[in-house]
Every structure is written in C-alpha cells, then in structure tokens.
PDB file of C-alpha atoms in Angstrom:
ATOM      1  CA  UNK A1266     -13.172   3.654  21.154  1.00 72.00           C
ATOM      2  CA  UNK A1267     -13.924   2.879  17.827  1.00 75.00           C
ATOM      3  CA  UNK A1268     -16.145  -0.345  16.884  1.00 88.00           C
ATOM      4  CA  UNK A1269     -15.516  -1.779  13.778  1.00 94.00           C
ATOM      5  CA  UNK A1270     -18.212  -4.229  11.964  1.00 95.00           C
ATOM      6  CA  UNK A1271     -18.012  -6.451   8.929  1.00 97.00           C
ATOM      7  CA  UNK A1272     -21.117  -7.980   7.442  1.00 96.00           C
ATOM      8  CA  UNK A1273     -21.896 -10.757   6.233  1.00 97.00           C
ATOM      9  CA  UNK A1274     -19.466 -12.749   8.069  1.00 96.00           C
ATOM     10  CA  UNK A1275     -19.547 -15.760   6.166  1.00 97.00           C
ATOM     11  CA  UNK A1276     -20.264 -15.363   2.401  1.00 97.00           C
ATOM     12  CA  UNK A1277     -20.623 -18.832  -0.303  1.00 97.00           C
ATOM     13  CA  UNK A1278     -20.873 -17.595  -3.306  1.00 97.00           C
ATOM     14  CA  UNK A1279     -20.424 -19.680  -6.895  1.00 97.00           C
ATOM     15  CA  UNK A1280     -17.645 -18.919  -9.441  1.00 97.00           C
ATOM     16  CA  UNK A1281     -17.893 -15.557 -11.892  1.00 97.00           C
ATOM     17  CA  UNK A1282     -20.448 -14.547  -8.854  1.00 97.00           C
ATOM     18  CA  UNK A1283     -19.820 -10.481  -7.910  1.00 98.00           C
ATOM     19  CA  UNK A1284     -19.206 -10.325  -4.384  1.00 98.00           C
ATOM     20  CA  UNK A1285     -19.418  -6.918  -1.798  1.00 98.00           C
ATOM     21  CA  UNK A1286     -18.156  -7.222   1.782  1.00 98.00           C
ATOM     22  CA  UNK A1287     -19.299  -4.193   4.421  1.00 98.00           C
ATOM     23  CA  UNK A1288     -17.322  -2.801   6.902  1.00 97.00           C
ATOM     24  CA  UNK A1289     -18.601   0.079   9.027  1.00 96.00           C
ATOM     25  CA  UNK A1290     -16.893   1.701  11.782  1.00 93.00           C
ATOM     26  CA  UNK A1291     -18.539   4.498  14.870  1.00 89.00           C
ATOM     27  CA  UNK A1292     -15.886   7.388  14.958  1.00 83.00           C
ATOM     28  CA  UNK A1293     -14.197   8.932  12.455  1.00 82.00           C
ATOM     29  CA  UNK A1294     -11.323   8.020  10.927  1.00 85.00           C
ATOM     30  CA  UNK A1295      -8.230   8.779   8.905  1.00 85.00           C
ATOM     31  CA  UNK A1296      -7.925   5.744   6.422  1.00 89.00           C
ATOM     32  CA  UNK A1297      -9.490   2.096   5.638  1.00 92.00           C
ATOM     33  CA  UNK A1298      -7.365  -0.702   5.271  1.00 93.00           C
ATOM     34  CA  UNK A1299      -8.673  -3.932   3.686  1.00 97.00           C
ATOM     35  CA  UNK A1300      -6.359  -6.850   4.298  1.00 97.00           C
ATOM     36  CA  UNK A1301      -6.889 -10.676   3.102  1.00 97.00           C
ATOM     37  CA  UNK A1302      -5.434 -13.791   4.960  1.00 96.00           C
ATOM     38  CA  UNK A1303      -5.228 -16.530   2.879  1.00 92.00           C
ATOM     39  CA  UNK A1304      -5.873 -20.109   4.577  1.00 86.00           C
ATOM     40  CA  UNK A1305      -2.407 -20.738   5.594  1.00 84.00           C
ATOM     41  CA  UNK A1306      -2.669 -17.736   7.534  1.00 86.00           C
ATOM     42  CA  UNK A1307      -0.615 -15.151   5.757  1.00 92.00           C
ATOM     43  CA  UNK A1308      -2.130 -11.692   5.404  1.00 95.00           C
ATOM     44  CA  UNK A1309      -1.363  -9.530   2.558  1.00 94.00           C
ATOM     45  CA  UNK A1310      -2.579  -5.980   1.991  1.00 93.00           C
ATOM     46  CA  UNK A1311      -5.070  -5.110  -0.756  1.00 95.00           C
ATOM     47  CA  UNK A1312      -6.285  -1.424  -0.576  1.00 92.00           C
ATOM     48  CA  UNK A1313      -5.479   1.854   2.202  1.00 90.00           C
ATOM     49  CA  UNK A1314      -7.724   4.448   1.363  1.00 90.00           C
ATOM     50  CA  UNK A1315      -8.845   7.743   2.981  1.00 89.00           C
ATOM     51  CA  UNK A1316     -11.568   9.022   0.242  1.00 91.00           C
ATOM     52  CA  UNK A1317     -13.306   7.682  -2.691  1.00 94.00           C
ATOM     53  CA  UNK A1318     -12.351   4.458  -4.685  1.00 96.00           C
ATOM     54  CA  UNK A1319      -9.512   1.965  -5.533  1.00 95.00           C
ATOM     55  CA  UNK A1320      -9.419  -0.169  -7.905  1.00 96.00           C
ATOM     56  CA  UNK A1321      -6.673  -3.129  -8.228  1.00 94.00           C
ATOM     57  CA  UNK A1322      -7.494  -5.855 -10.842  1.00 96.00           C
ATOM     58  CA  UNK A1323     -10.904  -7.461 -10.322  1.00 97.00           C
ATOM     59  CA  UNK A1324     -10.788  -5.686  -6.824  1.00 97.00           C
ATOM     60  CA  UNK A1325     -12.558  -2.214  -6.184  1.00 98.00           C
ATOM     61  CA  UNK A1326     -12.233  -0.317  -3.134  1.00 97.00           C
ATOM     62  CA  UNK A1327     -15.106   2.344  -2.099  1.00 97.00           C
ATOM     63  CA  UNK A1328     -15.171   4.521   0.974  1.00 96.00           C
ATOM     64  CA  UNK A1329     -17.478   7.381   2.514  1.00 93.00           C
ATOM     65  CA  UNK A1330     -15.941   8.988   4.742  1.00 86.00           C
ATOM     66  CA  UNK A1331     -19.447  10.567   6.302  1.00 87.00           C
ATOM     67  CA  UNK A1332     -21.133   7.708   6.549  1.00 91.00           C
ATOM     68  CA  UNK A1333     -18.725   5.596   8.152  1.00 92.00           C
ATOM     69  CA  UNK A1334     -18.890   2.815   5.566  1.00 95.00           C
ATOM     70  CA  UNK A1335     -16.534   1.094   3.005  1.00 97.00           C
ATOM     71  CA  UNK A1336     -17.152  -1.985   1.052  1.00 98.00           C
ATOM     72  CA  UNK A1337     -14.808  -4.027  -0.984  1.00 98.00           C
ATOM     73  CA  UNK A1338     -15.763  -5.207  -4.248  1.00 98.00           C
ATOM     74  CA  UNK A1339     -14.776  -8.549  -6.154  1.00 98.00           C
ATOM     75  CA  UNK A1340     -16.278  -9.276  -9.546  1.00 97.00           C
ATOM     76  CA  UNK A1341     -16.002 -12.185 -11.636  1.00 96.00           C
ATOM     77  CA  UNK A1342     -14.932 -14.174  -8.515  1.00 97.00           C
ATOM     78  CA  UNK A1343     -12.341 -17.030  -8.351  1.00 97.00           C
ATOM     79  CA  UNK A1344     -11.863 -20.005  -5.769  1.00 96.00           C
ATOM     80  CA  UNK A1345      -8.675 -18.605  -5.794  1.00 95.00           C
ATOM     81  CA  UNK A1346     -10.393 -15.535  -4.172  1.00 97.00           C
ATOM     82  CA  UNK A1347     -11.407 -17.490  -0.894  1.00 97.00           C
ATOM     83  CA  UNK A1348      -9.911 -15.883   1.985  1.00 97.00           C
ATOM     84  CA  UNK A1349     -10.814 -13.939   5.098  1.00 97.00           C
ATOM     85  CA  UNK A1350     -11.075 -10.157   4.596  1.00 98.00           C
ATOM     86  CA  UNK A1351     -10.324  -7.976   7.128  1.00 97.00           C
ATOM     87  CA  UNK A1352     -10.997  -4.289   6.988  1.00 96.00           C
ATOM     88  CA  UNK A1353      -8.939  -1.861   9.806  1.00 93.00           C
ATOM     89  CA  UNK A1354      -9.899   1.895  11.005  1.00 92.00           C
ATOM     90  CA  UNK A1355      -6.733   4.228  11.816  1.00 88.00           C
ATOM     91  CA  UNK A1356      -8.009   6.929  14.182  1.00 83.00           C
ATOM     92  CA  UNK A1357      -8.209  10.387  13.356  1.00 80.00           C
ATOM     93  CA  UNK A1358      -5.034  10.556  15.578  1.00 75.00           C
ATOM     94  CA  UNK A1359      -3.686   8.150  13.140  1.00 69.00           C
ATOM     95  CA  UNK A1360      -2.148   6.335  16.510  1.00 68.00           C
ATOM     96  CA  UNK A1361      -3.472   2.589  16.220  1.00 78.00           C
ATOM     97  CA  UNK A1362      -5.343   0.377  13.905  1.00 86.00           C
ATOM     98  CA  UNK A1363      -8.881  -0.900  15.192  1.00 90.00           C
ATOM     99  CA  UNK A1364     -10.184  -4.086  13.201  1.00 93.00           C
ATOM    100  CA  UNK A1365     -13.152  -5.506  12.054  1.00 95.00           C
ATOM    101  CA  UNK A1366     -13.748  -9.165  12.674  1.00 95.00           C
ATOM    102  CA  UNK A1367     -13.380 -10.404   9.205  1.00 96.00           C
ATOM    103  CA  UNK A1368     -15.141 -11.929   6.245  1.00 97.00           C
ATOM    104  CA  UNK A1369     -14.953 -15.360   5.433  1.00 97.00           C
ATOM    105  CA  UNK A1370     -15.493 -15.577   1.896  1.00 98.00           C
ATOM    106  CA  UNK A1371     -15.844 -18.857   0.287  1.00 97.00           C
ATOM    107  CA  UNK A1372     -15.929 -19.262  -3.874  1.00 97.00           C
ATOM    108  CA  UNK A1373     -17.157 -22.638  -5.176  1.00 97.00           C
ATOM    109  CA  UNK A1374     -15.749 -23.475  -8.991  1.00 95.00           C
TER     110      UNK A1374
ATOM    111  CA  UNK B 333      12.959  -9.177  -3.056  1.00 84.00           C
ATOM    112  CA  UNK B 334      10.389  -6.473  -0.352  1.00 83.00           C
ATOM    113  CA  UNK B 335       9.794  -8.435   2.160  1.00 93.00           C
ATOM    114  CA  UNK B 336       9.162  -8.476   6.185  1.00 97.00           C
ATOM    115  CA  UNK B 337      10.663 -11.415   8.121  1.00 97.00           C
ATOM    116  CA  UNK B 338      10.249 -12.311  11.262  1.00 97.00           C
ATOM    117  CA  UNK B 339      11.768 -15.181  13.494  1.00 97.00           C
ATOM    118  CA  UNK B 340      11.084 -17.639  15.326  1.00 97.00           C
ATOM    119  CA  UNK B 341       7.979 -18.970  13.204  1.00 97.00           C
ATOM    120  CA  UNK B 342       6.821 -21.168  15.866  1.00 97.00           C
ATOM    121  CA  UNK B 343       7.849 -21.372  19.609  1.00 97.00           C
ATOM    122  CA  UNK B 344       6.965 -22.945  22.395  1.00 97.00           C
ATOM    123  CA  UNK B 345       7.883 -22.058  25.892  1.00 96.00           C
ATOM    124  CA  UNK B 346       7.191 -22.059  29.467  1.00 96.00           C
ATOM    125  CA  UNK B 347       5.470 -18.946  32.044  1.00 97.00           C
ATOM    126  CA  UNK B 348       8.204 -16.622  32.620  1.00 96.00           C
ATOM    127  CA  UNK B 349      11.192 -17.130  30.244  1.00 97.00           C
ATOM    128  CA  UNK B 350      11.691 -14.217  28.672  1.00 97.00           C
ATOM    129  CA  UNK B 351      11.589 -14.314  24.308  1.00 97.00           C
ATOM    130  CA  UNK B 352      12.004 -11.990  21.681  1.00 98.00           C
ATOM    131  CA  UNK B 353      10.529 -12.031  18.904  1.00 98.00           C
ATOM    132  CA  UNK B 354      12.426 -10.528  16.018  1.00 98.00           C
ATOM    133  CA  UNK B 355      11.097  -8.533  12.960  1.00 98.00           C
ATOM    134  CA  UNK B 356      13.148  -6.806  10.005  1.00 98.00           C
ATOM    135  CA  UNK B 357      12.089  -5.218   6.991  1.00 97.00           C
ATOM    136  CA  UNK B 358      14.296  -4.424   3.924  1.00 95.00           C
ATOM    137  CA  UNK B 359      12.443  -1.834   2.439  1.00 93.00           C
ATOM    138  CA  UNK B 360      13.617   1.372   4.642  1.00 93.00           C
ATOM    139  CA  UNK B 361      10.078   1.679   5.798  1.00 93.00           C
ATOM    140  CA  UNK B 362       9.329   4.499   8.744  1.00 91.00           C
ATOM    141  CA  UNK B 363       6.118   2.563  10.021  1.00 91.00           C
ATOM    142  CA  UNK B 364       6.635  -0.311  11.670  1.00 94.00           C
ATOM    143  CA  UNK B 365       3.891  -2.448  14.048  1.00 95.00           C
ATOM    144  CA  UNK B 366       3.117  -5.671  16.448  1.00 97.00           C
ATOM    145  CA  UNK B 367      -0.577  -7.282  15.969  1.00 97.00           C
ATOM    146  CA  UNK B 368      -1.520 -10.341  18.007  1.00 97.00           C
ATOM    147  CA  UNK B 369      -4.706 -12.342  16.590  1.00 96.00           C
ATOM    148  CA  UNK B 370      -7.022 -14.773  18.915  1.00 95.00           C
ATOM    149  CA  UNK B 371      -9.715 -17.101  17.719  1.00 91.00           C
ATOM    150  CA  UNK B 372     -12.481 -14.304  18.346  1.00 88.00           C
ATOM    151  CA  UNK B 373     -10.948 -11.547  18.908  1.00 90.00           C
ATOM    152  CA  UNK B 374      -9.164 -11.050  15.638  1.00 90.00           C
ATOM    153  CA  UNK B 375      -6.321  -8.872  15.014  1.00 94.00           C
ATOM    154  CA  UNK B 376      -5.207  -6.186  17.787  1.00 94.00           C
ATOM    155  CA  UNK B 377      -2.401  -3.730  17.625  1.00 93.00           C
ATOM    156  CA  UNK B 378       0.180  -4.337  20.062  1.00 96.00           C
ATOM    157  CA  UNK B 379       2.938  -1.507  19.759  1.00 96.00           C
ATOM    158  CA  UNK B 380       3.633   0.808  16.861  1.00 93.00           C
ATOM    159  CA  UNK B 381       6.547   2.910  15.369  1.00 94.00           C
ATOM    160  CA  UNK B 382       6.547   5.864  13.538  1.00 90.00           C
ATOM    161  CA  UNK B 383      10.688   5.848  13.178  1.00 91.00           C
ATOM    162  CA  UNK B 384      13.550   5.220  14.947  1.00 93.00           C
ATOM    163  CA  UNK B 385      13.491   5.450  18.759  1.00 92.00           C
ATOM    164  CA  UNK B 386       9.893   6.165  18.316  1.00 92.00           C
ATOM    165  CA  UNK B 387       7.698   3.747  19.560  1.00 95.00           C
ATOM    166  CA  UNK B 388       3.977   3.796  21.224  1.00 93.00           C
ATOM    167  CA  UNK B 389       1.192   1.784  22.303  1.00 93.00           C
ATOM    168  CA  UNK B 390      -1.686   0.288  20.932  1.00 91.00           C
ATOM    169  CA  UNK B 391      -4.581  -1.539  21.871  1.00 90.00           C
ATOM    170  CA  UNK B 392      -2.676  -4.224  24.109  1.00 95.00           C
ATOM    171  CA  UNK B 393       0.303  -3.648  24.960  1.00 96.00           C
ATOM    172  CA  UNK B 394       0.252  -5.316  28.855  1.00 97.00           C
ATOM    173  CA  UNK B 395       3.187  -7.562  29.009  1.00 97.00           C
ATOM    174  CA  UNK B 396       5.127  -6.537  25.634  1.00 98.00           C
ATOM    175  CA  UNK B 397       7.793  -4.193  25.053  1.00 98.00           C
ATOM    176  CA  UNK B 398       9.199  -2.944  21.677  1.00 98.00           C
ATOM    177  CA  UNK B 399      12.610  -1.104  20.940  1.00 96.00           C
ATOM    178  CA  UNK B 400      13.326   0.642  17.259  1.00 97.00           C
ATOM    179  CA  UNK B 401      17.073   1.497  17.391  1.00 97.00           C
ATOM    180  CA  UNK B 402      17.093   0.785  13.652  1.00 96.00           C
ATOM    181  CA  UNK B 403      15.342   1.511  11.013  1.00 96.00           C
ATOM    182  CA  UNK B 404      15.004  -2.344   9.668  1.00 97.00           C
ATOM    183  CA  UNK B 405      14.435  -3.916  12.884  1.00 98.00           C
ATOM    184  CA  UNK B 406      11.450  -3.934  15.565  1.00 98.00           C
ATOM    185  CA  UNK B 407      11.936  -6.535  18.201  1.00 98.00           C
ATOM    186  CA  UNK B 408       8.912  -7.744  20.252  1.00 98.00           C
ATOM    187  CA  UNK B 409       9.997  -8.528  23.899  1.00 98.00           C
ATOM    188  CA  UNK B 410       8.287 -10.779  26.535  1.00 97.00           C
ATOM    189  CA  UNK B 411       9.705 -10.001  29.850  1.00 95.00           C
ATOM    190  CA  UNK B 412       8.074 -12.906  31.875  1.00 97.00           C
ATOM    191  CA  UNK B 413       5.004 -14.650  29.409  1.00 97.00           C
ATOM    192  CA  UNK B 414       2.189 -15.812  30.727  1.00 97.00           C
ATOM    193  CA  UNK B 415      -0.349 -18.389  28.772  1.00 97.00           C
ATOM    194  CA  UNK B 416      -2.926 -15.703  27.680  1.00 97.00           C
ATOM    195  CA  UNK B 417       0.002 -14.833  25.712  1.00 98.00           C
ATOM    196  CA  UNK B 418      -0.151 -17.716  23.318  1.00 98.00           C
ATOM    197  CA  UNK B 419      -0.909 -16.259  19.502  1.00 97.00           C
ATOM    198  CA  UNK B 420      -0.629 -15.647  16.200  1.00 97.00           C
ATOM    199  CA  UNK B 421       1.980 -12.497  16.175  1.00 98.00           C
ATOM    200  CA  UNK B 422       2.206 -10.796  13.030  1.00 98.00           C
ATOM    201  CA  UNK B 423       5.040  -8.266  12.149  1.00 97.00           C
ATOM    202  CA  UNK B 424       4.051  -5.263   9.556  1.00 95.00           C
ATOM    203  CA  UNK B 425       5.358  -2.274   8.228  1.00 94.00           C
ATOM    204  CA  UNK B 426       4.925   0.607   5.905  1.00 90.00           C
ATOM    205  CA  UNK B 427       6.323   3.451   4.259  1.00 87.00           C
ATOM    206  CA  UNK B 428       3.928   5.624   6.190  1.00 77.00           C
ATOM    207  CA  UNK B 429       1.153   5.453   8.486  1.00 70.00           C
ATOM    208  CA  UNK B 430      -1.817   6.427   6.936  1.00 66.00           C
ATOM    209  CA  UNK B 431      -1.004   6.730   2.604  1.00 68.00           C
ATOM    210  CA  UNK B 432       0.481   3.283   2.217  1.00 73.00           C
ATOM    211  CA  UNK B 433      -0.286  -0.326   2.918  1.00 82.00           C
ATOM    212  CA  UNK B 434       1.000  -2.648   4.946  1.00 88.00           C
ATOM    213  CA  UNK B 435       3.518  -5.713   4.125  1.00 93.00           C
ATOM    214  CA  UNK B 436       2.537  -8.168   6.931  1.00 95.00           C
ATOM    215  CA  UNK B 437       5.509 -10.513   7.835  1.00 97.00           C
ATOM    216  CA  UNK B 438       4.735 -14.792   7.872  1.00 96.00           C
ATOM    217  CA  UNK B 439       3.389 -14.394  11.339  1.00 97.00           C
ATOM    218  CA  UNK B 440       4.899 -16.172  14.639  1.00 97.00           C
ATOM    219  CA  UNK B 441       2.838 -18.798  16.295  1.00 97.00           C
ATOM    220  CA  UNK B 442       3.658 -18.919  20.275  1.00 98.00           C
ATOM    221  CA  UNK B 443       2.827 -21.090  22.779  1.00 98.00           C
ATOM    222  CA  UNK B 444       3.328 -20.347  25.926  1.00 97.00           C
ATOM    223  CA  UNK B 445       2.673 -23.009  28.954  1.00 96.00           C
TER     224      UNK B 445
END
C-alpha cells in the first residue's frame, strides 16, 4: 500500500516569502494531485501531473517520477494563500487515490 | 456555471436509518468519486467511477454503497450508519482519471448518533 508523506506540516511564513511544500510517496505511481482546502473547508484542485512541471499563476508544480517526490511551489506568497495543501498518489493501476496528510500553510501580511 | 453539488450539506441522524447522500455534476464528466475526511486521518477514497454502471472500491468502502446509472449523478448510500460514520464527505469528479483534476463538491458534514 502506498504511504504518502508531506513535510513540513505546519509552515508560518511572512508575506512576499517563497514557500515549497514536500510530498513523497513509497510505490510508484501514475499521477500527483495537489489539492488546497481553504478554512471553510472547501477543497479545490490546483495541479494533476504525471511528469515534469506545472505552472499556474504564482503556483509551480514539480514532479520526479523516480524519486518518488513532488513539491509545490508558491512565490511571492499572499495571506490569501493560507490553506491546507494536500497532495494525492493514484496507483499505477490508476484504481484509488492515496493521500498525504496535508500542509498547513499559514502567510502573515 | 461547472460545478459539483451535493445534498444534504449537513445531517444529523441516528444508528441505523438508512441516508443517501446525493452528488451531481454538470459537466458530463466520466470520473466520478466518494472521499470521507477524519481529524487525523485525512482524506480517504470511499468508492470510485470510471462511467456509467461502473463503479469500484477504494480505500474504505465498509458500510457504503454507490450506484452510477447516470452520467451526472453518484449517490452515496448508508444502509444502516453507525457513529464511526460521522464525517466530512466530499463529492468529486473529473473528466478522466488520471490527465485531469478534480472539481470537489461543498462537502457533506454527517453526524451520526
């Protein structure tokens, strides 16, 4: 079964600050999806990647697929941008989602 | 407007009456799922779909079941609930598996005592 880890998993960080968040995962997989749930509790999707890099405003995406590890970028960060991000393995069966315990980010103006 | 619903938002109910929890999605997605999230335990995948009458589990799926006799709609059926029941349910769906993202419905909040 695959394990899925996020580090760190609380993160303060001041306004304009560039942030990374780490997610690593044991077997192989077939995509990476980084989600973010705001406060109230909705989640919304950000990036599903298999290879490579995404980029999506002030977001970046990165993935290798060999070592197992993805990280999601945020530069110039917002307190608009604090959240709980949650990356999720699909299998190489590409049957079920496995997630990672999430990130709580908080940005201080 | 894209968008996944799903109804009720918040319930609360006793062991053993059965609920469904509905879910519909406008944007003729094939990939539809159930996640339940828990104060440390985070998100798990209930049930999935890859397309109508197509359905399989996931991580949980003890004491759920799912029917996809649309394409729009993806119920989420307690039979008999039980308190380890009570959580966050989220709805989600996709236009594929594994080359798109997700749009995650509100979320239900359920109680059960």
């Amino acid at each position: 079964k695959n394990e899925v880890e996020q580090s760190p998993q609380n993160l303060t960080a001041q306004e304009g600050e560039f942030i990374t968040i780490n997610c690593s995962y044991s077997v192989g997989i077939s995509a990476l999806h980084w989600l973010q749930q705001h406060p109230g509790g909705g989640i919304v999707s950000l990036f599903m990647l298999s290879s490579g890099k995404k980029k999506h405003g002030r977001l970046i995406a990165t993935i290798n697929i060999q070592e197992k590890h993805s990280s999601l970028h945020i530069t110039a960060s917002h307190p608009r941008d604090s959240a709980v991000y949650i990356c999720a393995a699909l299998d190489n069966y590409g049957q079920n989602f496995v997630f990672g315990p999430g990130t709580r980010l908080s940005v201080l103006p | 407007e894209a968008q996944v619903t799903q109804n009720p938002r918040y319930l609360i109910t006793v062991t053993g009456k059965k609920l469904t929890v509905t879910c519909s999605q406008n944007m003729n997605h094939e990939y539809m799922s159930w996640y339940r999230q828990d104060p440390g335990l985070g998100l798990r995948q209930i049930y999935y779909s890859m397309n109508v009458e197509v359905t399989d589990k996931g991580d949980v799926p003890e004491g759920y079941k799912v029917s996809r006799k649309e394409k729009r709609n993806f119920p989420l059926i307690l039979e008999s609930p039980s308190p380890n029941q009570t959580s966050l349910y989220f709805c989600a769906s996709s236009l594929s598996r594994s080359s798109y993202e997700q749009y995650f419905g509100p979320g239900t909040r359920l109680t059960v005592t």
